[in-house]
CSV table of C-alpha atoms and ligand atoms in Angstrom, one decimal:
chain,number,residue,atom,x,y,z
A,1,MET,CA,-64.5,-22.4,-33.5
A,2,LYS,CA,-60.6,-23.7,-32.4
A,3,LYS,CA,-59.1,-22.3,-29.8
A,4,LEU,CA,-55.8,-20.2,-30.9
A,5,ALA,CA,-52.9,-21.5,-28.9
A,6,LYS,CA,-51.3,-18.4,-26.4
A,7,LYS,CA,-48.4,-16.6,-28.4
A,8,GLU,CA,-45.8,-16.9,-25.5
A,9,GLY,CA,-43.0,-14.3,-25.4
A,10,PHE,CA,-39.2,-15.3,-25.8
A,11,ILE,CA,-35.8,-14.1,-23.5
A,12,ASP,CA,-32.8,-13.4,-25.7
A,13,ALA,CA,-29.6,-13.5,-24.3
A,14,VAL,CA,-26.4,-11.2,-24.6
A,15,PHE,CA,-23.4,-11.9,-22.8
A,16,GLY,CA,-19.3,-11.5,-23.6
A,17,LEU,CA,-18.0,-14.0,-26.5
A,18,GLN,CA,-14.1,-12.5,-24.6
A,19,TRP,CA,-12.6,-11.8,-21.2
A,20,GLY,CA,-15.3,-8.8,-20.2
A,21,ASP,CA,-15.5,-5.2,-21.7
A,22,GLU,CA,-17.0,-5.7,-25.1
A,23,GLY,CA,-19.2,-3.4,-25.2
A,24,LYS,CA,-22.6,-5.5,-24.7
A,25,GLY,CA,-24.3,-2.6,-22.7
A,26,LYS,CA,-24.1,-0.3,-26.2
A,27,ASN,CA,-25.7,-3.5,-28.3
A,28,ILE,CA,-28.3,-4.0,-25.1
A,29,ASP,CA,-28.6,-0.5,-25.9
A,30,ALA,CA,-29.2,-0.7,-29.7
A,31,LEU,CA,-31.8,-3.9,-29.3
A,32,LEU,CA,-33.9,-1.5,-27.0
A,33,GLN,CA,-34.1,0.8,-29.3
A,34,LYS,CA,-35.9,-1.5,-31.8
A,35,GLY,CA,-38.7,-1.9,-29.6
A,36,ASN,CA,-39.3,-5.9,-29.4
A,37,TYR,CA,-38.8,-6.0,-25.6
A,38,CYS,CA,-40.4,-5.0,-22.1
A,39,ALA,CA,-37.6,-5.6,-19.8
A,40,VAL,CA,-33.6,-6.6,-19.1
A,41,ALA,CA,-32.7,-8.9,-16.5
A,42,ARG,CA,-29.9,-9.9,-15.1
A,43,PHE,CA,-29.1,-13.0,-13.9
A,44,HIS,CA,-25.8,-13.7,-12.6
A,45,GLY,CA,-22.5,-11.6,-11.3
A,46,GLY,CA,-22.4,-8.5,-9.3
A,47,ALA,CA,-21.0,-4.9,-8.7
A,48,ASN,CA,-18.1,-6.5,-10.6
A,49,ALA,CA,-19.5,-5.5,-14.4
A,50,GLY,CA,-19.1,-2.0,-15.7
A,51,HIS,CA,-20.9,-0.7,-18.4
A,52,SER,CA,-20.8,3.1,-19.9
A,53,ILE,CA,-23.5,4.6,-21.9
A,54,LYS,CA,-23.4,7.8,-24.0
A,55,LEU,CA,-26.7,9.6,-24.2
A,56,GLY,CA,-25.5,12.8,-26.4
A,57,GLU,CA,-23.8,14.4,-23.4
A,58,LYS,CA,-24.8,12.1,-20.7
A,59,THR,CA,-23.0,9.4,-19.4
A,60,PHE,CA,-23.9,6.9,-17.1
A,61,VAL,CA,-21.8,4.2,-15.9
A,62,GLY,CA,-23.3,1.1,-13.9
A,63,HIS,CA,-22.2,-1.6,-11.8
A,64,ILE,CA,-25.2,-3.4,-10.7
A,65,VAL,CA,-28.5,-2.2,-12.1
A,66,PRO,CA,-29.5,-3.4,-15.5
A,67,SER,CA,-28.4,-1.5,-18.9
A,68,GLY,CA,-31.1,-0.2,-20.7
A,69,CYS,CA,-31.6,3.2,-18.0
A,70,PHE,CA,-32.1,5.5,-20.8
A,71,HIS,CA,-35.1,4.0,-22.2
A,72,LYS,CA,-37.9,5.3,-20.1
A,73,ASN,CA,-40.8,2.2,-20.8
A,74,ILE,CA,-38.7,-0.9,-20.0
A,75,GLU,CA,-38.4,-2.6,-16.9
A,76,PHE,CA,-35.3,-3.8,-15.2
A,77,TYR,CA,-34.8,-7.1,-13.3
A,78,ILE,CA,-31.9,-8.5,-10.7
A,79,GLY,CA,-32.5,-12.4,-10.7
A,80,SER,CA,-31.8,-14.9,-8.1
A,81,GLY,CA,-28.6,-15.4,-9.3
A,82,VAL,CA,-27.4,-12.0,-9.0
A,83,VAL,CA,-25.1,-10.9,-5.7
A,84,VAL,CA,-26.5,-7.2,-5.1
A,85,ASP,CA,-23.9,-4.6,-3.9
A,86,ALA,CA,-26.4,-2.5,-1.7
A,87,VAL,CA,-24.2,1.0,-2.0
A,88,SER,CA,-23.6,0.9,-5.5
A,89,LEU,CA,-26.9,-0.2,-6.1
A,90,ILE,CA,-28.8,2.3,-4.0
A,91,LYS,CA,-26.1,4.9,-5.3
A,92,GLU,CA,-26.7,4.2,-8.9
A,93,ILE,CA,-30.8,4.7,-8.6
A,94,SER,CA,-30.1,8.2,-7.3
A,95,GLU,CA,-27.6,9.3,-9.9
A,96,LEU,CA,-30.2,7.9,-12.5
A,97,LYS,CA,-32.5,9.9,-10.7
A,98,GLU,CA,-30.5,13.2,-11.0
A,99,LEU,CA,-30.1,12.8,-14.8
A,100,GLY,CA,-34.1,12.1,-15.2
A,101,PHE,CA,-34.1,8.3,-15.3
A,102,ASP,CA,-36.4,7.2,-12.4
A,103,VAL,CA,-36.1,3.6,-12.3
A,104,THR,CA,-37.9,2.9,-8.8
A,105,LYS,CA,-41.2,2.0,-10.0
A,106,ARG,CA,-39.5,0.0,-13.3
A,107,LEU,CA,-37.1,-2.1,-10.8
A,108,TYR,CA,-37.9,-5.3,-9.6
A,109,ILE,CA,-35.1,-7.2,-7.2
A,110,SER,CA,-35.6,-10.8,-6.5
A,111,ASN,CA,-35.8,-12.1,-2.9
A,112,ARG,CA,-34.1,-15.2,-3.7
A,113,ALA,CA,-30.8,-12.9,-4.9
A,114,LYS,CA,-28.2,-12.7,-2.7
A,115,LEU,CA,-26.6,-9.7,-0.5
A,116,VAL,CA,-23.1,-8.5,-0.8
A,117,SER,CA,-22.1,-7.6,3.1
A,118,TYR,CA,-20.1,-4.5,3.9
A,119,LEU,CA,-17.3,-7.2,4.8
A,120,HIS,CA,-17.3,-9.1,1.2
A,121,PRO,CA,-14.8,-6.7,-0.2
A,122,PHE,CA,-12.2,-6.5,2.6
A,123,LEU,CA,-12.2,-10.7,2.7
A,124,ASP,CA,-11.3,-10.3,-1.1
A,125,GLN,CA,-9.0,-7.9,-0.7
A,126,ALA,CA,-7.4,-9.9,2.2
A,127,ASP,CA,-7.6,-13.4,0.1
A,128,GLU,CA,-6.0,-11.4,-2.7
A,129,HIS,CA,-3.6,-10.3,-0.4
A,130,LYS,CA,-2.6,-13.9,0.2
A,131,ARG,CA,-2.6,-14.7,-3.2
A,132,SER,CA,0.1,-12.3,-4.5
A,133,LYS,CA,2.4,-13.7,-2.1
A,134,LEU,CA,2.3,-16.5,-4.1
A,135,GLY,CA,2.3,-14.4,-6.9
A,136,ALA,CA,-0.7,-15.6,-8.4
A,137,LYS,CA,-3.3,-12.4,-7.7
A,138,VAL,CA,-6.7,-13.2,-9.5
A,139,GLY,CA,-6.1,-9.5,-10.1
A,140,THR,CA,-10.3,-9.2,-8.5
A,141,THR,CA,-12.4,-6.2,-8.7
A,142,SER,CA,-12.2,-6.3,-5.1
A,143,ARG,CA,-16.3,-5.9,-5.4
A,144,GLY,CA,-16.9,-8.7,-2.6
A,145,ILE,CA,-17.9,-11.1,-5.4
A,146,GLY,CA,-16.0,-14.2,-5.0
A,147,PRO,CA,-16.8,-14.1,-0.6
A,148,ALA,CA,-19.9,-13.6,-1.5
A,149,TYR,CA,-21.0,-16.3,-4.0
A,150,SER,CA,-19.1,-18.9,-1.8
A,151,ASP,CA,-20.9,-17.9,1.4
A,152,VAL,CA,-24.3,-19.1,-1.2
A,153,ARG,CA,-21.6,-22.1,-1.6
A,154,MET,CA,-22.0,-22.4,2.1
A,155,ARG,CA,-25.5,-21.6,2.4
A,156,ARG,CA,-24.9,-18.8,5.0
A,157,ALA,CA,-25.5,-15.5,2.4
A,158,LEU,CA,-28.2,-13.1,2.8
A,159,LEU,CA,-31.1,-13.2,0.6
A,160,ILE,CA,-32.2,-9.7,-0.4
A,161,GLY,CA,-35.6,-11.7,1.3
A,162,ASP,CA,-34.2,-11.5,4.3
A,163,VAL,CA,-33.8,-8.1,4.3
A,164,LEU,CA,-37.7,-7.8,5.3
A,165,LEU,CA,-37.7,-10.1,7.8
A,166,PRO,CA,-37.1,-9.5,11.4
A,167,ASP,CA,-34.8,-12.2,11.8
A,168,PHE,CA,-32.7,-9.9,9.7
A,169,GLU,CA,-30.0,-8.0,12.3
A,170,GLU,CA,-29.2,-11.5,13.7
A,171,LYS,CA,-28.5,-12.9,10.9
A,172,GLU,CA,-26.7,-10.3,9.5
A,173,LYS,CA,-24.8,-9.9,13.2
A,174,ASP,CA,-23.8,-13.8,12.7
A,175,LEU,CA,-22.7,-13.7,9.5
A,176,SER,CA,-20.3,-10.4,10.1
A,177,GLU,CA,-19.0,-12.1,13.3
A,178,PHE,CA,-17.7,-15.3,10.8
A,179,HIS,CA,-16.4,-12.9,8.5
A,180,THR,CA,-14.4,-11.0,10.9
A,181,ASN,CA,-13.2,-14.0,12.6
A,182,LEU,CA,-12.0,-15.1,9.2
A,183,LEU,CA,-10.4,-11.3,8.6
A,184,ASN,CA,-8.5,-11.9,11.5
A,185,MET,CA,-7.3,-15.5,10.6
A,186,TYR,CA,-6.0,-13.1,7.1
A,187,LYS,CA,-4.2,-11.0,9.6
A,188,GLU,CA,-2.9,-13.4,11.7
A,189,LYS,CA,-1.6,-15.8,9.1
A,190,TYR,CA,-1.1,-13.8,6.1
A,191,GLY,CA,-0.4,-9.9,7.3
A,192,PHE,CA,-3.8,-9.0,6.0
A,193,GLU,CA,-4.6,-5.2,8.1
A,194,ILE,CA,-7.2,-3.5,7.5
A,195,ASP,CA,-8.2,0.1,9.3
A,196,SER,CA,-11.1,-0.3,11.3
A,197,VAL,CA,-12.1,3.3,10.2
A,198,LYS,CA,-12.3,1.8,7.2
A,199,ILE,CA,-14.5,-1.4,8.0
A,200,LYS,CA,-16.8,1.2,10.4
A,201,GLU,CA,-17.4,3.4,7.2
A,202,ALA,CA,-18.1,0.4,5.1
A,203,LYS,CA,-20.9,0.0,7.4
A,204,GLU,CA,-22.4,2.7,8.1
A,205,LYS,CA,-22.8,3.1,4.0
A,206,TRP,CA,-24.1,-0.1,3.9
A,207,ASP,CA,-26.7,0.0,6.7
A,208,LYS,CA,-27.4,3.1,5.3
A,209,SER,CA,-28.1,1.5,1.6
A,210,VAL,CA,-29.8,-1.3,3.3
A,211,LYS,CA,-32.4,0.9,4.6
A,212,GLU,CA,-33.1,2.3,1.4
A,213,MET,CA,-33.3,-1.0,-0.3
A,214,LYS,CA,-36.4,-1.7,1.8
A,215,LYS,CA,-38.1,0.9,0.0
A,216,LEU,CA,-37.8,-1.0,-3.5
A,217,GLN,CA,-39.6,-3.8,-5.2
A,218,VAL,CA,-38.3,-6.8,-4.0
A,219,CYS,CA,-40.3,-9.5,-5.0
A,220,ASP,CA,-40.8,-13.4,-6.4
A,221,SER,CA,-39.2,-11.8,-10.0
A,222,SER,CA,-39.0,-15.5,-11.4
A,223,PHE,CA,-43.2,-15.1,-11.2
A,224,LEU,CA,-43.1,-11.8,-12.7
A,225,ILE,CA,-40.6,-12.4,-15.3
A,226,ARG,CA,-42.8,-15.4,-16.5
A,227,LYS,CA,-46.0,-13.2,-16.4
A,228,ARG,CA,-44.8,-11.0,-18.8
A,229,LEU,CA,-43.7,-14.2,-21.1
A,230,SER,CA,-46.4,-15.8,-20.8
A,231,GLU,CA,-48.9,-11.9,-21.9
A,232,GLY,CA,-46.4,-12.6,-25.1
A,233,LYS,CA,-43.4,-9.9,-24.2
A,234,ASN,CA,-39.9,-10.5,-24.7
A,235,ILE,CA,-37.0,-9.6,-22.2
A,236,LEU,CA,-33.3,-9.3,-22.6
A,237,ALA,CA,-31.1,-11.1,-20.3
A,238,GLU,CA,-27.5,-9.5,-19.9
A,239,GLY,CA,-24.7,-11.3,-19.0
A,240,ALA,CA,-21.6,-9.6,-17.6
A,241,GLN,CA,-17.9,-10.7,-17.4
A,242,ALA,CA,-17.8,-12.9,-20.5
A,243,VAL,CA,-16.7,-16.6,-21.5
A,244,MET,CA,-13.7,-16.7,-21.2
A,245,LEU,CA,-14.3,-15.7,-17.6
A,246,ASP,CA,-16.7,-18.6,-16.8
A,247,ILE,CA,-16.1,-20.3,-13.2
A,248,ASP,CA,-16.0,-23.8,-14.9
A,249,PHE,CA,-14.9,-23.1,-18.3
A,250,GLY,CA,-13.0,-20.2,-18.4
A,251,ASP,CA,-8.9,-19.9,-17.4
A,252,TYR,CA,-9.8,-20.9,-13.8
A,253,PRO,CA,-8.7,-19.6,-11.1
A,254,ASN,CA,-8.3,-16.5,-13.1
A,255,VAL,CA,-12.3,-16.6,-13.8
A,256,THR,CA,-14.9,-14.9,-11.6
A,257,ALA,CA,-17.1,-16.7,-9.3
A,258,SER,CA,-20.1,-17.1,-11.8
A,259,ASN,CA,-21.4,-19.1,-14.9
A,260,THR,CA,-21.4,-16.2,-17.4
A,261,LEU,CA,-22.5,-18.8,-20.2
A,262,PRO,CA,-26.2,-18.2,-21.8
A,263,ALA,CA,-27.2,-21.2,-19.9
A,264,ASN,CA,-27.0,-19.9,-16.3
A,265,VAL,CA,-30.0,-17.5,-17.7
A,266,CYS,CA,-32.6,-19.8,-17.0
A,267,LEU,CA,-31.4,-20.7,-13.4
A,268,GLY,CA,-30.1,-17.1,-12.5
A,269,LEU,CA,-33.7,-15.6,-13.6
A,270,GLY,CA,-35.8,-19.0,-12.5
A,271,ILE,CA,-37.4,-19.1,-16.5
A,272,PRO,CA,-37.6,-22.8,-18.3
A,273,HIS,CA,-35.2,-23.3,-21.0
A,274,LYS,CA,-37.7,-23.2,-23.7
A,275,TYR,CA,-38.1,-19.5,-23.6
A,276,LEU,CA,-34.2,-19.3,-24.8
A,277,ARG,CA,-34.9,-17.4,-28.6
A,278,HIS,CA,-31.6,-15.8,-29.5
A,279,VAL,CA,-27.9,-16.0,-28.1
A,280,TYR,CA,-26.4,-12.8,-29.0
A,281,GLY,CA,-22.5,-12.9,-28.2
A,282,VAL,CA,-20.4,-9.6,-28.1
A,283,MET,CA,-17.0,-9.2,-28.9
A,284,LYS,CA,-14.8,-6.6,-30.1
A,285,ALA,CA,-12.6,-6.8,-33.6
A,286,TYR,CA,-9.4,-7.0,-31.1
A,287,THR,CA,-9.3,-8.5,-27.3
A,288,THR,CA,-8.3,-6.8,-24.3
A,289,LYS,CA,-8.2,-8.4,-20.6
A,290,VAL,CA,-7.9,-7.3,-17.2
A,291,GLY,CA,-6.8,-8.7,-14.0
A,292,GLY,CA,-4.2,-12.0,-13.2
A,293,GLY,CA,-3.1,-15.0,-15.6
A,294,SER,CA,-2.0,-15.4,-19.0
A,295,PHE,CA,-3.0,-13.7,-21.7
A,296,PRO,CA,-2.1,-15.9,-25.3
A,297,PRO,CA,-3.1,-12.9,-27.9
A,298,ARG,CA,-1.8,-10.3,-26.4
A,299,ILE,CA,0.1,-7.5,-28.7
A,300,LYS,CA,4.5,-8.0,-28.0
A,301,ASP,CA,4.6,-4.4,-29.3
A,302,GLU,CA,4.6,-2.2,-25.8
A,303,ALA,CA,4.0,0.8,-27.6
A,304,LEU,CA,1.4,-0.5,-29.8
A,305,GLU,CA,-0.6,-2.2,-27.0
A,306,LYS,CA,0.0,1.1,-25.0
A,307,ALA,CA,-1.6,3.2,-28.4
A,308,PHE,CA,-4.3,0.1,-28.5
A,309,GLN,CA,-5.5,1.5,-25.2
A,310,LYS,CA,-5.3,5.1,-25.8
A,311,ALA,CA,-7.3,4.9,-28.7
A,312,GLY,CA,-9.8,2.0,-27.3
A,313,ASN,CA,-10.4,3.9,-24.0
A,314,GLU,CA,-9.4,0.6,-22.9
A,315,PHE,CA,-9.3,1.7,-19.1
A,316,GLY,CA,-11.7,-0.2,-16.2
A,317,ALA,CA,-14.9,1.0,-16.0
A,318,THR,CA,-15.3,-0.1,-12.6
A,319,THR,CA,-11.8,-0.1,-11.3
A,320,GLY,CA,-9.5,2.3,-13.7
A,321,ARG,CA,-7.5,-0.5,-14.3
A,322,SER,CA,-5.4,-0.5,-17.7
A,323,ARG,CA,-6.5,-3.2,-19.9
A,324,MET,CA,-3.9,-5.6,-21.3
A,325,CYS,CA,-4.7,-5.3,-25.2
A,326,GLY,CA,-4.0,-8.3,-27.8
A,327,TRP,CA,-5.2,-9.2,-31.5
A,328,LEU,CA,-8.0,-10.9,-32.4
A,329,ASP,CA,-8.1,-14.5,-30.7
A,330,LEU,CA,-10.1,-16.1,-33.1
A,331,PHE,CA,-9.2,-20.0,-31.3
A,332,ALA,CA,-10.6,-18.2,-28.1
A,333,LEU,CA,-13.6,-17.1,-29.8
A,334,ARG,CA,-14.1,-20.3,-31.6
A,335,TYR,CA,-14.3,-22.2,-28.0
A,336,ALA,CA,-16.5,-19.4,-26.6
A,337,ILE,CA,-19.0,-19.6,-29.5
A,338,GLY,CA,-18.8,-23.9,-29.0
A,339,LEU,CA,-19.5,-23.1,-25.6
A,340,SER,CA,-22.3,-20.9,-26.1
A,341,GLY,CA,-24.1,-21.3,-29.3
A,342,ALA,CA,-24.2,-17.7,-29.6
A,343,ASN,CA,-26.1,-17.7,-33.1
A,344,LYS,CA,-25.6,-13.6,-33.6
A,345,ILE,CA,-22.9,-11.5,-33.3
A,346,PHE,CA,-22.0,-8.0,-32.6
A,347,ILE,CA,-18.3,-6.8,-33.3
A,348,ASN,CA,-17.7,-4.1,-31.6
A,349,LYS,CA,-14.8,-1.0,-31.9
A,350,ALA,CA,-14.2,-2.2,-35.4
A,351,ASP,CA,-12.8,1.6,-35.7
A,352,ILE,CA,-9.4,0.6,-33.6
A,353,CYS,CA,-6.9,-0.8,-35.6
A,354,LEU,CA,-3.9,1.9,-35.7
A,355,THR,CA,-1.9,-0.1,-38.2
A,356,ASP,CA,-1.4,-0.8,-42.0
A,357,LYS,CA,-1.5,-4.8,-40.6
A,358,VAL,CA,-3.0,-6.7,-38.2
A,359,LYS,CA,-2.7,-10.1,-36.6
A,360,VAL,CA,-5.6,-12.9,-36.1
A,361,ILE,CA,-4.3,-15.4,-33.1
A,362,THR,CA,-5.6,-18.7,-35.5
A,363,GLY,CA,-4.5,-21.5,-33.3
A,364,TYR,CA,-2.3,-22.0,-29.9
A,365,LYS,CA,0.9,-23.8,-29.4
A,366,SER,CA,2.3,-25.8,-26.5
A,367,GLY,CA,5.7,-27.6,-25.7
A,368,GLY,CA,5.6,-27.5,-29.4
A,369,LYS,CA,2.7,-29.0,-30.5
A,370,ILE,CA,0.0,-26.8,-32.2
A,371,LEU,CA,-3.1,-27.8,-30.0
A,372,LYS,CA,-6.6,-29.3,-31.3
A,373,GLU,CA,-8.8,-28.5,-28.4
A,374,PHE,CA,-8.7,-25.2,-26.0
A,375,PRO,CA,-5.7,-26.0,-23.5
A,376,LEU,CA,-6.9,-26.4,-19.5
A,377,TYR,CA,-5.1,-23.9,-18.4
A,378,LEU,CA,-3.9,-20.7,-20.7
A,379,ASN,CA,0.1,-20.9,-18.7
A,380,GLN,CA,0.2,-24.2,-21.0
A,381,VAL,CA,0.3,-22.1,-24.0
A,382,THR,CA,3.8,-21.3,-24.8
A,383,GLY,CA,3.0,-20.0,-28.3
A,384,VAL,CA,0.4,-18.9,-31.0
A,385,ILE,CA,-0.4,-19.1,-34.5
A,386,THR,CA,-1.3,-15.6,-36.5
A,387,GLU,CA,-2.0,-14.9,-40.1
A,388,THR,CA,-1.5,-11.0,-40.4
A,389,ILE,CA,-4.0,-9.4,-43.1
A,390,PRO,CA,-4.3,-5.8,-44.0
A,391,GLY,CA,-5.2,-3.4,-41.5
A,392,TRP,CA,-7.0,-0.1,-41.7
A,393,GLY,CA,-5.2,2.1,-39.8
A,394,ASP,CA,-7.5,5.4,-38.5
A,395,ALA,CA,-10.3,5.6,-41.1
A,396,ASN,CA,-13.7,3.9,-39.7
A,397,HIS,CA,-14.4,6.5,-36.8
A,398,GLY,CA,-18.1,6.7,-36.3
A,399,GLU,CA,-18.6,5.5,-40.1
A,400,LYS,CA,-22.9,4.1,-40.0
A,401,ASN,CA,-22.4,2.8,-43.9
A,402,LYS,CA,-21.7,-0.7,-44.6
A,403,LYS,CA,-21.2,0.4,-48.5
A,404,LYS,CA,-18.7,3.7,-47.6
A,405,LEU,CA,-16.1,0.9,-45.1
A,406,SER,CA,-12.8,1.3,-46.2
A,407,PRO,CA,-11.9,-1.8,-48.2
A,408,GLU,CA,-9.7,-3.4,-45.4
A,409,LEU,CA,-12.0,-3.6,-42.7
A,410,ALA,CA,-14.3,-4.9,-45.4
A,411,SER,CA,-11.8,-7.8,-45.7
A,412,TYR,CA,-11.4,-8.3,-42.5
A,413,LEU,CA,-15.0,-8.5,-41.4
A,414,ASN,CA,-15.2,-11.2,-44.3
A,415,TYR,CA,-12.2,-12.8,-43.2
A,416,ILE,CA,-14.2,-13.2,-39.6
A,417,LYS,CA,-17.2,-14.3,-40.9
A,418,LYS,CA,-15.6,-17.1,-43.0
A,419,LYS,CA,-13.1,-18.8,-40.3
A,420,LEU,CA,-17.0,-19.0,-38.5
A,421,SER,CA,-18.5,-19.7,-41.1
A,422,ASP,CA,-19.1,-23.9,-39.9
A,423,LEU,CA,-20.5,-22.6,-36.7
A,424,ASN,CA,-23.4,-20.9,-38.2
A,425,VAL,CA,-23.4,-17.4,-37.1
A,426,LYS,CA,-24.4,-14.6,-38.0
A,427,ILE,CA,-22.5,-10.7,-37.5
A,428,ILE,CA,-25.4,-9.0,-36.5
A,429,SER,CA,-23.9,-5.6,-36.1
A,430,VAL,CA,-20.4,-3.6,-36.5
A,431,GLY,CA,-19.5,-1.2,-33.7
A,432,THR,CA,-17.5,2.1,-35.3
A,433,GLY,CA,-17.3,4.7,-32.2
A,434,LYS,CA,-18.3,5.6,-28.7
A,435,ASP,CA,-22.1,7.3,-29.7
A,436,ARG,CA,-24.9,5.2,-29.4
A,437,GLU,CA,-25.2,5.3,-33.0
A,438,ASP,CA,-22.0,4.3,-34.6
A,439,PHE,CA,-22.8,1.3,-35.5
A,440,PHE,CA,-23.7,-0.1,-38.6
A,441,ASN,CA,-26.0,-3.3,-39.8
A,442,TRP,CA,-23.8,-6.7,-41.8
A,443,ASP,CA,-25.4,-9.5,-42.3
A,444,LYS,CA,-29.2,-9.5,-42.9
B,501,IMO,P1,-17.6,-6.4,-17.3
B,501,IMO,O1,-19.3,-6.8,-17.5
B,501,IMO,C1,-13.6,-7.6,-17.6
B,501,IMO,C2,-12.3,-10.2,-14.2
B,501,IMO,C3,-11.5,-9.1,-13.0
B,501,IMO,C4,-11.0,-10.3,-12.5
B,501,IMO,C5,-11.5,-12.0,-12.5
B,501,IMO,C6,-12.2,-12.5,-11.2
B,501,IMO,O2,-17.3,-5.2,-17.5
B,501,IMO,O3,-17.5,-7.0,-19.1
B,501,IMO,P2,-14.4,-10.5,-9.6
B,501,IMO,O4,-14.2,-9.4,-9.2
B,501,IMO,O5,-14.8,-10.9,-10.6
B,501,IMO,O6,-14.3,-11.6,-9.0
B,501,IMO,O7,-12.9,-10.3,-10.9
B,501,IMO,O8,-12.7,-11.1,-13.7
B,501,IMO,N1,-13.7,-9.3,-14.2
B,501,IMO,C7,-14.1,-8.6,-15.7
B,501,IMO,N2,-12.7,-8.4,-16.9
B,501,IMO,N3,-15.1,-7.2,-17.4
B,501,IMO,C8,-15.7,-7.3,-16.4
B,501,IMO,O9,-17.3,-7.2,-16.5
B,501,IMO,C9,-15.1,-8.0,-15.5
B,501,IMO,N4,-16.0,-8.7,-14.0
B,501,IMO,C10,-14.5,-9.1,-13.6
B,501,IMO,O10,-10.6,-8.7,-13.5
B,501,IMO,O11,-9.6,-10.7,-13.3
B,502,MG,MG1,-15.4,-4.4,-16.9
């Protein structure tokens, strides 16, 4: 009898199509509810990400633990491409425990992931201080992400697996000495001073968390993930940040320090690309951005922007900063879809409209010319081309039935679909509120 080929599983990626904060955690939660995945895996970034998940009265704000923590049978992986903040990790694990979700036995951390040191956040702030003198702050999350990745590239980073080795203390001391020298340089040359008490406190907290981390499952997560796939199980890869913050294809230097594109899933988890199946892009019905740099779709009417911030709760889960709000930017979105190959799209916060007319950005101008390609730097954009279409005001909050939508929102969604029709994407579902049930399916 002919032997049947073994059925392998797939990796599906969920990632942001705009400037971050698209509500990726909520879509991961919805995908997990369908029950087709055994795990969620982070493949890049660190505790700069922020996802809030609401379950009844409970809300959990995660930064480093993968989304989906309210699902009791799901495994979590932190892949080799991630820079791990030990303090955040231990704090989140204990917060989840208090909420009744013990993840310790289901969480696997790659021994090849990198450790964020207690001085990285200070170095992050020091560099921002230097940049601020030139009026060119990146507006980072101060989580030490840039310095941690630069240590990776300079091949002096501490790996998570190092924590379990006998020479860890020695390696750590050596790196901290190097960081201290750098901080001294920032102090002498740029006047960046840090209170030594703050450093001492940070070191104590970090030491304690690193010690706790030793009890967690540090392993070759790439091997484990490949094993699950070979058993026919599917895994969700969770993107942090978004395409417009990608280190290579975002608006450099106003970007994060890792590749956010789904092309990085394979490298950040250690899996062959044949396993990558669906590429789920997440967007909001409007656009937001936090941090430095130009933001072409920004709403010019200050009061209206403030109203969007309030209605959409556009304040950072990681830093508490208010986010700039803009109209839906189809020009940037088409760039992001083209780069990422997103074939399925989630649109979130479609209930937030506020006005009876909405604008949509369909093109960028630079020096009087209409741009055909996405510009090298967004500060080269001198104007935008807009289209105005009917808005739906205050309607549609919490709507779960596609048939009951206000005609204006239905036509807005059809308009987006038409504008993206040549890119071969499907709009999977549309979010209409904070609660996990607040959404409806759109394309079949
Ligand atoms: P989630 O996963 C929005 C932005 C920062 C800054 C730039 C660099 O919640 O969508 P970094 O600390 O990464 O060096 O900061 O990137 N940024 C985000 N903006 N959402 C995020 O994550 C972000 N993570 C980083 O504001 O402009
Ligand atoms: Mg965020």
